[in-house]
Amino acid sequence: MVDRRTILAGMAALPLAGIAGPSFVSAQETAMPDTIATSAGDLVIHPVDHASLVLEWDGKAIYVDPVGGAALYENLPPPSAILITHGHGDHFDLPTLEAIAGDVPLLTNGEVFDKLPEALKANATALANGEDGTIIDIPLRAIAAHNTSEDRMNYHPVGVGNGYIISFGDTEVYIAGDTEPTDDMLALSGIAVAFLPMNLPYTMTPEQAVEAINTFRPAVVYPYHYGDSDLSPLETDLDEGIGLRPSLRLGMRRDGHFLAPSASSVGIEGRSRQGKKKARRSVRRASERDRRACRANAASSEIESPLKNGEPRLTGYPVTPPVRKLNRTQEICDTDRQRSLPRCVN
């Protein structure tokens, strides 16, 4: 059973001035946890950043795709187990793992398993799409996570990445990983909580997410891994009875501060229609300011950018050398966690 409580205190801790103006909170100030009731006690969801989160239940803490360095996790319960969906740099970061993992069990896909040093591999298990397993006596299943659009297949090929369905008592939680709507996703039923990514061109659009959500009908949805995507379709087009929870993608700038939260992350659903429109306009203005700042910073700097077939590619994704210097002007700005620089491509 899902308790439909929405704890917005964590997002309320982000100053509302940050929606309409350039105020930001410290990277060390993480959002407050959200709580879901299960048949065997509360499941506490600790958002960290982007695709990283911690699921705390029955005295255990499962870390999902922990990246960003050990300092991000200092104020969280220590890991009892670690799940990794796939090998991209915003989901798999070896220095972070080596700093926090100790000898806890680690479950991942074959791609990441093969990259682990022997010390971590000794406690690791690889699951393929469709395989069942357990971690610290908690049942789970790996399901397909990949692109389905023909022009995006190189980002997340079929049969590589995992999503996970984790059973906390009678409550099933779906961590989608990096994916578009797959047949496996659309065939799901009985999901209590779903974490879905949406950022182009790597995962799905908000419109694709809405269509998928309305098909497999989880009780509660958390947007995550969404960059600066406009989440307003989730606020307006989800079927009645599906709960939209605070979003987890806060987004790190190169100076180590969080980007302004999205409209959904500050609880605008409780406002009047006029208030909602005003808040969404403020969020769009704040997001555009951040994009302009990223472009201005990038236009005056050079970084080494991997190329594939002669075209710039975001670091953290599979690329083929050579490497050359690019003087950057760009349409897309995000964060390269491994280099702590804005990632920008034409």
PDB file of C-alpha atoms in Angstrom, residues 32-295:
ATOM      1  CA  MET A  32      14.672  16.394   2.591  1.00  0.00           C
ATOM      2  CA  PRO A  33      13.552  12.764   2.221  1.00  0.00           C
ATOM      3  CA  ASP A  34      10.138  11.622   1.084  1.00  0.00           C
ATOM      4  CA  THR A  35       8.326   8.725   2.773  1.00  0.00           C
ATOM      5  CA  ILE A  36       6.221   5.920   1.325  1.00  0.00           C
ATOM      6  CA  ALA A  37       4.396   3.509   3.646  1.00  0.00           C
ATOM      7  CA  THR A  38       4.821  -0.218   2.947  1.00  0.00           C
ATOM      8  CA  SER A  39       3.515  -3.368   4.631  1.00  0.00           C
ATOM      9  CA  ALA A  40       6.836  -3.703   6.462  1.00  0.00           C
ATOM     10  CA  GLY A  41       7.539  -0.140   7.521  1.00  0.00           C
ATOM     11  CA  ASP A  42       8.266   3.157   5.841  1.00  0.00           C
ATOM     12  CA  LEU A  43      10.392   3.408   2.728  1.00  0.00           C
ATOM     13  CA  VAL A  44      12.383   6.632   2.972  1.00  0.00           C
ATOM     14  CA  ILE A  45      13.594   8.121  -0.309  1.00  0.00           C
ATOM     15  CA  HIS A  46      16.665  10.336  -0.067  1.00  0.00           C
ATOM     16  CA  PRO A  47      17.260  12.340  -3.266  1.00  0.00           C
ATOM     17  CA  VAL A  48      20.924  13.070  -3.911  1.00  0.00           C
ATOM     18  CA  ASP A  49      21.246  14.513  -7.419  1.00  0.00           C
ATOM     19  CA  HIS A  50      20.384  13.690 -11.020  1.00  0.00           C
ATOM     20  CA  ALA A  51      20.048   9.865 -11.084  1.00  0.00           C
ATOM     21  CA  SER A  52      21.547   9.236  -7.647  1.00  0.00           C
ATOM     22  CA  LEU A  53      19.302   8.403  -4.699  1.00  0.00           C
ATOM     23  CA  VAL A  54      19.211   6.341  -1.528  1.00  0.00           C
ATOM     24  CA  LEU A  55      16.330   4.035  -0.565  1.00  0.00           C
ATOM     25  CA  GLU A  56      16.166   3.409   3.183  1.00  0.00           C
ATOM     26  CA  TRP A  57      13.942   0.602   4.488  1.00  0.00           C
ATOM     27  CA  ASP A  58      13.913  -1.848   7.384  1.00  0.00           C
ATOM     28  CA  GLY A  59      17.221  -0.559   8.695  1.00  0.00           C
ATOM     29  CA  LYS A  60      18.916  -0.940   5.306  1.00  0.00           C
ATOM     30  CA  ALA A  61      20.059   1.647   2.779  1.00  0.00           C
ATOM     31  CA  ILE A  62      20.282   0.874  -0.943  1.00  0.00           C
ATOM     32  CA  TYR A  63      22.375   3.367  -2.904  1.00  0.00           C
ATOM     33  CA  VAL A  64      21.253   3.761  -6.535  1.00  0.00           C
ATOM     34  CA  ASP A  65      23.806   4.986  -9.103  1.00  0.00           C
ATOM     35  CA  PRO A  66      25.991   6.828  -6.572  1.00  0.00           C
ATOM     36  CA  VAL A  67      28.289   9.360  -8.244  1.00  0.00           C
ATOM     37  CA  GLY A  68      29.703  12.752  -7.392  1.00  0.00           C
ATOM     38  CA  GLY A  69      32.124  11.900  -4.602  1.00  0.00           C
ATOM     39  CA  ALA A  70      31.782  10.601  -1.061  1.00  0.00           C
ATOM     40  CA  ALA A  71      31.039  14.049   0.385  1.00  0.00           C
ATOM     41  CA  LEU A  72      27.558  14.010  -1.160  1.00  0.00           C
ATOM     42  CA  TYR A  73      26.677  11.028   1.037  1.00  0.00           C
ATOM     43  CA  GLU A  74      28.207  12.086   4.349  1.00  0.00           C
ATOM     44  CA  ASN A  75      24.853  12.960   5.927  1.00  0.00           C
ATOM     45  CA  LEU A  76      23.048   9.846   4.676  1.00  0.00           C
ATOM     46  CA  PRO A  77      22.850   6.381   6.222  1.00  0.00           C
ATOM     47  CA  PRO A  78      25.839   4.256   5.162  1.00  0.00           C
ATOM     48  CA  PRO A  79      25.183   1.881   2.262  1.00  0.00           C
ATOM     49  CA  SER A  80      23.950  -1.637   2.918  1.00  0.00           C
ATOM     50  CA  ALA A  81      23.982  -2.379  -0.820  1.00  0.00           C
ATOM     51  CA  ILE A  82      24.572  -0.582  -4.114  1.00  0.00           C
ATOM     52  CA  LEU A  83      22.671  -0.788  -7.417  1.00  0.00           C
ATOM     53  CA  ILE A  84      24.136   0.484 -10.684  1.00  0.00           C
ATOM     54  CA  THR A  85      22.030   0.653 -13.837  1.00  0.00           C
ATOM     55  CA  HIS A  86      24.761   1.054 -16.488  1.00  0.00           C
ATOM     56  CA  GLY A  87      28.208   2.379 -17.229  1.00  0.00           C
ATOM     57  CA  HIS A  88      27.711   6.015 -18.221  1.00  0.00           C
ATOM     58  CA  GLY A  89      29.585   8.507 -16.061  1.00  0.00           C
ATOM     59  CA  ASP A  90      26.492  10.037 -14.472  1.00  0.00           C
ATOM     60  CA  HIS A  91      25.525   6.580 -13.137  1.00  0.00           C
ATOM     61  CA  PHE A  92      28.829   4.783 -12.586  1.00  0.00           C
ATOM     62  CA  ASP A  93      31.773   6.535 -10.965  1.00  0.00           C
ATOM     63  CA  LEU A  94      34.557   4.271  -9.774  1.00  0.00           C
ATOM     64  CA  PRO A  95      36.224   6.741  -7.366  1.00  0.00           C
ATOM     65  CA  THR A  96      32.903   7.296  -5.604  1.00  0.00           C
ATOM     66  CA  LEU A  97      32.303   3.558  -5.356  1.00  0.00           C
ATOM     67  CA  GLU A  98      35.769   2.902  -3.991  1.00  0.00           C
ATOM     68  CA  ALA A  99      35.248   5.611  -1.387  1.00  0.00           C
ATOM     69  CA  ILE A 100      31.845   4.473  -0.103  1.00  0.00           C
ATOM     70  CA  ALA A 101      31.314   0.802  -0.941  1.00  0.00           C
ATOM     71  CA  GLY A 102      33.496  -0.989   1.574  1.00  0.00           C
ATOM     72  CA  ASP A 103      32.499  -4.655   1.411  1.00  0.00           C
ATOM     73  CA  VAL A 104      28.758  -4.178   0.826  1.00  0.00           C
ATOM     74  CA  PRO A 105      27.080  -6.156  -1.987  1.00  0.00           C
ATOM     75  CA  LEU A 106      26.871  -4.468  -5.354  1.00  0.00           C
ATOM     76  CA  LEU A 107      24.461  -5.408  -8.134  1.00  0.00           C
ATOM     77  CA  THR A 108      24.812  -4.130 -11.678  1.00  0.00           C
ATOM     78  CA  ASN A 109      24.816  -5.066 -15.355  1.00  0.00           C
ATOM     79  CA  GLY A 110      27.519  -7.008 -17.162  1.00  0.00           C
ATOM     80  CA  GLU A 111      29.080  -3.884 -18.674  1.00  0.00           C
ATOM     81  CA  VAL A 112      29.817  -2.331 -15.279  1.00  0.00           C
ATOM     82  CA  PHE A 113      30.749  -5.659 -13.673  1.00  0.00           C
ATOM     83  CA  ASP A 114      33.541  -6.091 -16.219  1.00  0.00           C
ATOM     84  CA  LYS A 115      34.963  -2.649 -15.334  1.00  0.00           C
ATOM     85  CA  LEU A 116      35.118  -3.220 -11.585  1.00  0.00           C
ATOM     86  CA  PRO A 117      38.456  -3.777  -9.853  1.00  0.00           C
ATOM     87  CA  GLU A 118      38.835  -7.133  -8.146  1.00  0.00           C
ATOM     88  CA  ALA A 119      38.144  -5.734  -4.679  1.00  0.00           C
ATOM     89  CA  LEU A 120      34.685  -4.524  -5.731  1.00  0.00           C
ATOM     90  CA  LYS A 121      34.034  -7.407  -8.104  1.00  0.00           C
ATOM     91  CA  ALA A 122      34.375  -9.854  -5.201  1.00  0.00           C
ATOM     92  CA  ASN A 123      31.128  -8.479  -3.752  1.00  0.00           C
ATOM     93  CA  ALA A 124      29.376  -7.781  -7.056  1.00  0.00           C
ATOM     94  CA  THR A 125      26.716  -9.618  -9.045  1.00  0.00           C
ATOM     95  CA  ALA A 126      25.752  -8.978 -12.666  1.00  0.00           C
ATOM     96  CA  LEU A 127      22.144  -9.335 -13.782  1.00  0.00           C
ATOM     97  CA  ALA A 128      20.978  -9.375 -17.391  1.00  0.00           C
ATOM     98  CA  ASN A 129      17.652  -7.970 -18.558  1.00  0.00           C
ATOM     99  CA  GLY A 130      14.829 -10.163 -17.278  1.00  0.00           C
ATOM    100  CA  GLU A 131      16.801 -11.887 -14.520  1.00  0.00           C
ATOM    101  CA  ASP A 132      15.613 -12.047 -10.909  1.00  0.00           C
ATOM    102  CA  GLY A 133      17.875 -11.648  -7.910  1.00  0.00           C
ATOM    103  CA  THR A 134      18.098 -10.501  -4.323  1.00  0.00           C
ATOM    104  CA  ILE A 135      20.282  -7.997  -2.561  1.00  0.00           C
ATOM    105  CA  ILE A 136      20.468  -7.932   1.254  1.00  0.00           C
ATOM    106  CA  ASP A 137      17.440 -10.275   1.194  1.00  0.00           C
ATOM    107  CA  ILE A 138      15.359  -7.806  -0.830  1.00  0.00           C
ATOM    108  CA  PRO A 139      13.926  -9.287  -4.068  1.00  0.00           C
ATOM    109  CA  LEU A 140      14.439  -7.445  -7.307  1.00  0.00           C
ATOM    110  CA  ARG A 141      14.266  -7.931 -11.045  1.00  0.00           C
ATOM    111  CA  ALA A 142      16.357  -6.386 -13.814  1.00  0.00           C
ATOM    112  CA  ILE A 143      14.357  -5.156 -16.783  1.00  0.00           C
ATOM    113  CA  ALA A 144      15.360  -3.699 -20.121  1.00  0.00           C
ATOM    114  CA  ALA A 145      16.538  -0.088 -20.255  1.00  0.00           C
ATOM    115  CA  HIS A 146      17.397   1.165 -23.728  1.00  0.00           C
ATOM    116  CA  ASN A 147      16.483   3.618 -26.442  1.00  0.00           C
ATOM    117  CA  THR A 148      13.738   2.775 -28.903  1.00  0.00           C
ATOM    118  CA  SER A 149      13.970   5.703 -31.341  1.00  0.00           C
ATOM    119  CA  GLU A 150      16.121   4.787 -34.322  1.00  0.00           C
ATOM    120  CA  ASP A 151      18.233   7.944 -34.129  1.00  0.00           C
ATOM    121  CA  ARG A 152      18.986   7.445 -30.412  1.00  0.00           C
ATOM    122  CA  MET A 153      19.929   3.772 -30.299  1.00  0.00           C
ATOM    123  CA  ASN A 154      23.658   4.505 -30.004  1.00  0.00           C
ATOM    124  CA  TYR A 155      23.148   6.122 -26.600  1.00  0.00           C
ATOM    125  CA  HIS A 156      21.627   3.106 -24.840  1.00  0.00           C
ATOM    126  CA  PRO A 157      21.658  -0.034 -27.015  1.00  0.00           C
ATOM    127  CA  VAL A 158      19.334  -2.964 -26.439  1.00  0.00           C
ATOM    128  CA  GLY A 159      20.510  -5.506 -23.885  1.00  0.00           C
ATOM    129  CA  VAL A 160      23.078  -3.387 -22.045  1.00  0.00           C
ATOM    130  CA  GLY A 161      21.507  -1.203 -19.362  1.00  0.00           C
ATOM    131  CA  ASN A 162      19.224  -2.308 -16.545  1.00  0.00           C
ATOM    132  CA  GLY A 163      16.196  -0.877 -14.872  1.00  0.00           C
ATOM    133  CA  TYR A 164      15.261  -2.436 -11.539  1.00  0.00           C
ATOM    134  CA  ILE A 165      12.016  -3.392  -9.843  1.00  0.00           C
ATOM    135  CA  ILE A 166      12.658  -3.673  -6.112  1.00  0.00           C
ATOM    136  CA  SER A 167      10.135  -5.229  -3.712  1.00  0.00           C
ATOM    137  CA  PHE A 168       9.913  -3.541  -0.321  1.00  0.00           C
ATOM    138  CA  GLY A 169       7.312  -5.697   1.386  1.00  0.00           C
ATOM    139  CA  ASP A 170       4.178  -5.287  -0.715  1.00  0.00           C
ATOM    140  CA  THR A 171       5.502  -2.152  -2.419  1.00  0.00           C
ATOM    141  CA  GLU A 172       7.250  -2.416  -5.795  1.00  0.00           C
ATOM    142  CA  VAL A 173       9.570   0.417  -6.760  1.00  0.00           C
ATOM    143  CA  TYR A 174      10.677   0.834 -10.378  1.00  0.00           C
ATOM    144  CA  ILE A 175      14.018   2.534 -11.075  1.00  0.00           C
ATOM    145  CA  ALA A 176      13.958   2.982 -14.842  1.00  0.00           C
ATOM    146  CA  GLY A 177      17.600   3.890 -15.482  1.00  0.00           C
ATOM    147  CA  ASP A 178      18.335   5.516 -18.844  1.00  0.00           C
ATOM    148  CA  THR A 179      15.599   4.431 -21.210  1.00  0.00           C
ATOM    149  CA  GLU A 180      12.782   5.323 -23.511  1.00  0.00           C
ATOM    150  CA  PRO A 181       9.451   3.502 -23.099  1.00  0.00           C
ATOM    151  CA  THR A 182      10.228  -0.164 -23.768  1.00  0.00           C
ATOM    152  CA  ASP A 183       7.868  -3.106 -24.140  1.00  0.00           C
ATOM    153  CA  ASP A 184       8.978  -4.275 -20.695  1.00  0.00           C
ATOM    154  CA  MET A 185       8.118  -0.923 -19.159  1.00  0.00           C
ATOM    155  CA  LEU A 186       4.721  -0.670 -20.816  1.00  0.00           C
ATOM    156  CA  ALA A 187       3.819  -4.191 -19.677  1.00  0.00           C
ATOM    157  CA  LEU A 188       4.423  -3.402 -16.001  1.00  0.00           C
ATOM    158  CA  SER A 189       1.560  -3.507 -13.526  1.00  0.00           C
ATOM    159  CA  GLY A 190       1.190  -3.033  -9.806  1.00  0.00           C
ATOM    160  CA  ILE A 191       4.071  -0.556  -9.536  1.00  0.00           C
ATOM    161  CA  ALA A 192       3.726   1.642  -6.472  1.00  0.00           C
ATOM    162  CA  VAL A 193       6.561   4.087  -7.167  1.00  0.00           C
ATOM    163  CA  ALA A 194       8.291   4.791 -10.496  1.00  0.00           C
ATOM    164  CA  PHE A 195      11.416   6.875 -11.137  1.00  0.00           C
ATOM    165  CA  LEU A 196      11.459   7.916 -14.803  1.00  0.00           C
ATOM    166  CA  PRO A 197      14.138   9.847 -16.726  1.00  0.00           C
ATOM    167  CA  MET A 198      13.400  12.408 -19.399  1.00  0.00           C
ATOM    168  CA  ASN A 199      16.103  14.350 -21.187  1.00  0.00           C
ATOM    169  CA  LEU A 200      16.817  14.529 -24.888  1.00  0.00           C
ATOM    170  CA  PRO A 201      18.401  13.008 -26.790  1.00  0.00           C
ATOM    171  CA  TYR A 202      19.451  10.363 -24.286  1.00  0.00           C
ATOM    172  CA  THR A 203      16.196   9.174 -22.715  1.00  0.00           C
ATOM    173  CA  MET A 204      12.560  10.129 -23.258  1.00  0.00           C
ATOM    174  CA  THR A 205      10.619  13.323 -23.699  1.00  0.00           C
ATOM    175  CA  PRO A 206       8.115  14.386 -21.026  1.00  0.00           C
ATOM    176  CA  GLU A 207       5.391  13.562 -23.548  1.00  0.00           C
ATOM    177  CA  GLN A 208       6.750  10.025 -23.971  1.00  0.00           C
ATOM    178  CA  ALA A 209       6.899   9.724 -20.198  1.00  0.00           C
ATOM    179  CA  VAL A 210       3.267  10.791 -19.827  1.00  0.00           C
ATOM    180  CA  GLU A 211       2.150   8.220 -22.402  1.00  0.00           C
ATOM    181  CA  ALA A 212       4.128   5.480 -20.657  1.00  0.00           C
ATOM    182  CA  ILE A 213       2.896   6.463 -17.195  1.00  0.00           C
ATOM    183  CA  ASN A 214      -0.716   6.472 -18.334  1.00  0.00           C
ATOM    184  CA  THR A 215      -0.145   2.992 -19.804  1.00  0.00           C
ATOM    185  CA  PHE A 216       1.471   1.139 -16.886  1.00  0.00           C
ATOM    186  CA  ARG A 217      -0.136   3.383 -14.243  1.00  0.00           C
ATOM    187  CA  PRO A 218       2.199   3.512 -11.258  1.00  0.00           C
ATOM    188  CA  ALA A 219       0.576   4.931  -8.149  1.00  0.00           C
ATOM    189  CA  VAL A 220       3.309   7.546  -7.715  1.00  0.00           C
ATOM    190  CA  VAL A 221       5.815   9.001 -10.195  1.00  0.00           C
ATOM    191  CA  TYR A 222       9.095  10.754  -9.512  1.00  0.00           C
ATOM    192  CA  PRO A 223      10.662  12.625 -12.437  1.00  0.00           C
ATOM    193  CA  TYR A 224      14.452  12.353 -12.265  1.00  0.00           C
ATOM    194  CA  HIS A 225      17.455  12.683 -14.596  1.00  0.00           C
ATOM    195  CA  TYR A 226      15.615  15.402 -16.516  1.00  0.00           C
ATOM    196  CA  GLY A 227      18.065  18.298 -16.886  1.00  0.00           C
ATOM    197  CA  ASP A 228      16.160  21.395 -17.975  1.00  0.00           C
ATOM    198  CA  SER A 229      13.276  19.528 -19.625  1.00  0.00           C
ATOM    199  CA  ASP A 230       9.887  21.194 -19.316  1.00  0.00           C
ATOM    200  CA  LEU A 231       7.901  18.939 -16.976  1.00  0.00           C
ATOM    201  CA  SER A 232       4.595  20.756 -17.414  1.00  0.00           C
ATOM    202  CA  PRO A 233       3.051  17.842 -19.414  1.00  0.00           C
ATOM    203  CA  LEU A 234       3.367  15.715 -16.272  1.00  0.00           C
ATOM    204  CA  GLU A 235       1.548  18.358 -14.281  1.00  0.00           C
ATOM    205  CA  THR A 236      -1.338  18.582 -16.733  1.00  0.00           C
ATOM    206  CA  ASP A 237      -1.670  15.310 -18.670  1.00  0.00           C
ATOM    207  CA  LEU A 238      -1.325  12.434 -16.204  1.00  0.00           C
ATOM    208  CA  ASP A 239      -4.446  10.356 -15.708  1.00  0.00           C
ATOM    209  CA  GLU A 240      -6.437  10.987 -12.564  1.00  0.00           C
ATOM    210  CA  GLY A 241      -5.239   8.936  -9.616  1.00  0.00           C
ATOM    211  CA  ILE A 242      -1.524   9.005 -10.522  1.00  0.00           C
ATOM    212  CA  GLY A 243       0.497  11.001  -8.013  1.00  0.00           C
ATOM    213  CA  LEU A 244       3.331  13.302  -9.121  1.00  0.00           C
ATOM    214  CA  ARG A 245       5.979  13.588  -6.424  1.00  0.00           C
ATOM    215  CA  PRO A 246       8.757  16.142  -5.971  1.00  0.00           C
ATOM    216  CA  SER A 247      11.308  15.915  -8.752  1.00  0.00           C
ATOM    217  CA  LEU A 248      14.851  14.846  -7.969  1.00  0.00           C
ATOM    218  CA  ARG A 249      16.893  16.496 -10.708  1.00  0.00           C
ATOM    219  CA  LEU A 250      18.330  19.628  -9.128  1.00  0.00           C
ATOM    220  CA  GLY A 251      21.230  19.959 -11.553  1.00  0.00           C
ATOM    221  CA  MET A 252      24.760  21.028 -10.704  1.00  0.00           C
ATOM    222  CA  ARG A 253      26.350  24.122 -12.203  1.00  0.00           C
ATOM    223  CA  ARG A 254      30.104  24.336 -12.745  1.00  0.00           C
ATOM    224  CA  ASP A 255      30.448  26.502  -9.587  1.00  0.00           C
ATOM    225  CA  GLY A 256      28.961  23.736  -7.452  1.00  0.00           C
ATOM    226  CA  HIS A 257      25.528  25.243  -6.865  1.00  0.00           C
ATOM    227  CA  PHE A 258      22.131  23.797  -7.622  1.00  0.00           C
ATOM    228  CA  LEU A 259      20.124  25.132 -10.522  1.00  0.00           C
ATOM    229  CA  ALA A 260      16.730  26.607  -9.741  1.00  0.00           C
ATOM    230  CA  PRO A 261      14.143  23.851  -9.176  1.00  0.00           C
ATOM    231  CA  SER A 262      11.510  22.992 -11.733  1.00  0.00           C
ATOM    232  CA  ALA A 263       7.886  23.981 -11.278  1.00  0.00           C
ATOM    233  CA  SER A 264       6.931  20.504 -10.130  1.00  0.00           C
ATOM    234  CA  SER A 265       9.631  20.438  -7.457  1.00  0.00           C
ATOM    235  CA  VAL A 266       8.264  23.426  -5.561  1.00  0.00           C
ATOM    236  CA  GLY A 267       4.700  22.237  -5.182  1.00  0.00           C
ATOM    237  CA  ILE A 268       2.935  24.609  -7.540  1.00  0.00           C
ATOM    238  CA  GLU A 269       0.116  22.099  -7.977  1.00  0.00           C
ATOM    239  CA  GLY A 270      -1.489  23.529  -4.838  1.00  0.00           C
ATOM    240  CA  ARG A 271      -1.693  27.054  -6.236  1.00  0.00           C
ATOM    241  CA  SER A 272      -4.431  28.817  -8.143  1.00  0.00           C
ATOM    242  CA  ARG A 273      -4.431  28.640 -11.934  1.00  0.00           C
ATOM    243  CA  GLN A 274      -3.031  32.171 -12.119  1.00  0.00           C
ATOM    244  CA  GLY A 275      -0.386  31.307  -9.512  1.00  0.00           C
ATOM    245  CA  LYS A 276       0.648  28.202 -11.448  1.00  0.00           C
ATOM    246  CA  LYS A 277       1.121  30.190 -14.652  1.00  0.00           C
ATOM    247  CA  LYS A 278       3.167  32.830 -12.837  1.00  0.00           C
ATOM    248  CA  ALA A 279       5.372  30.203 -11.173  1.00  0.00           C
ATOM    249  CA  ARG A 280       5.975  28.357 -14.453  1.00  0.00           C
ATOM    250  CA  ARG A 281       6.962  31.611 -16.175  1.00  0.00           C
ATOM    251  CA  SER A 282       9.428  32.291 -13.351  1.00  0.00           C
ATOM    252  CA  VAL A 283      10.918  28.812 -13.671  1.00  0.00           C
ATOM    253  CA  ARG A 284      11.315  29.205 -17.427  1.00  0.00           C
ATOM    254  CA  ARG A 285      13.048  32.576 -16.942  1.00  0.00           C
ATOM    255  CA  ALA A 286      15.412  31.097 -14.344  1.00  0.00           C
ATOM    256  CA  SER A 287      16.223  28.135 -16.603  1.00  0.00           C
ATOM    257  CA  GLU A 288      16.909  30.423 -19.549  1.00  0.00           C
ATOM    258  CA  ARG A 289      19.244  32.537 -17.407  1.00  0.00           C
ATOM    259  CA  ASP A 290      21.212  29.415 -16.537  1.00  0.00           C
ATOM    260  CA  ARG A 291      21.423  28.358 -20.189  1.00  0.00           C
ATOM    261  CA  ARG A 292      22.671  31.822 -21.172  1.00  0.00           C
ATOM    262  CA  ALA A 293      25.264  31.750 -18.395  1.00  0.00           C
ATOM    263  CA  CYS A 294      26.471  28.333 -19.528  1.00  0.00           C
ATOM    264  CA  ARG A 295      26.777  29.532 -23.118  1.00  0.00           C
TER     265      ARG A 295
END
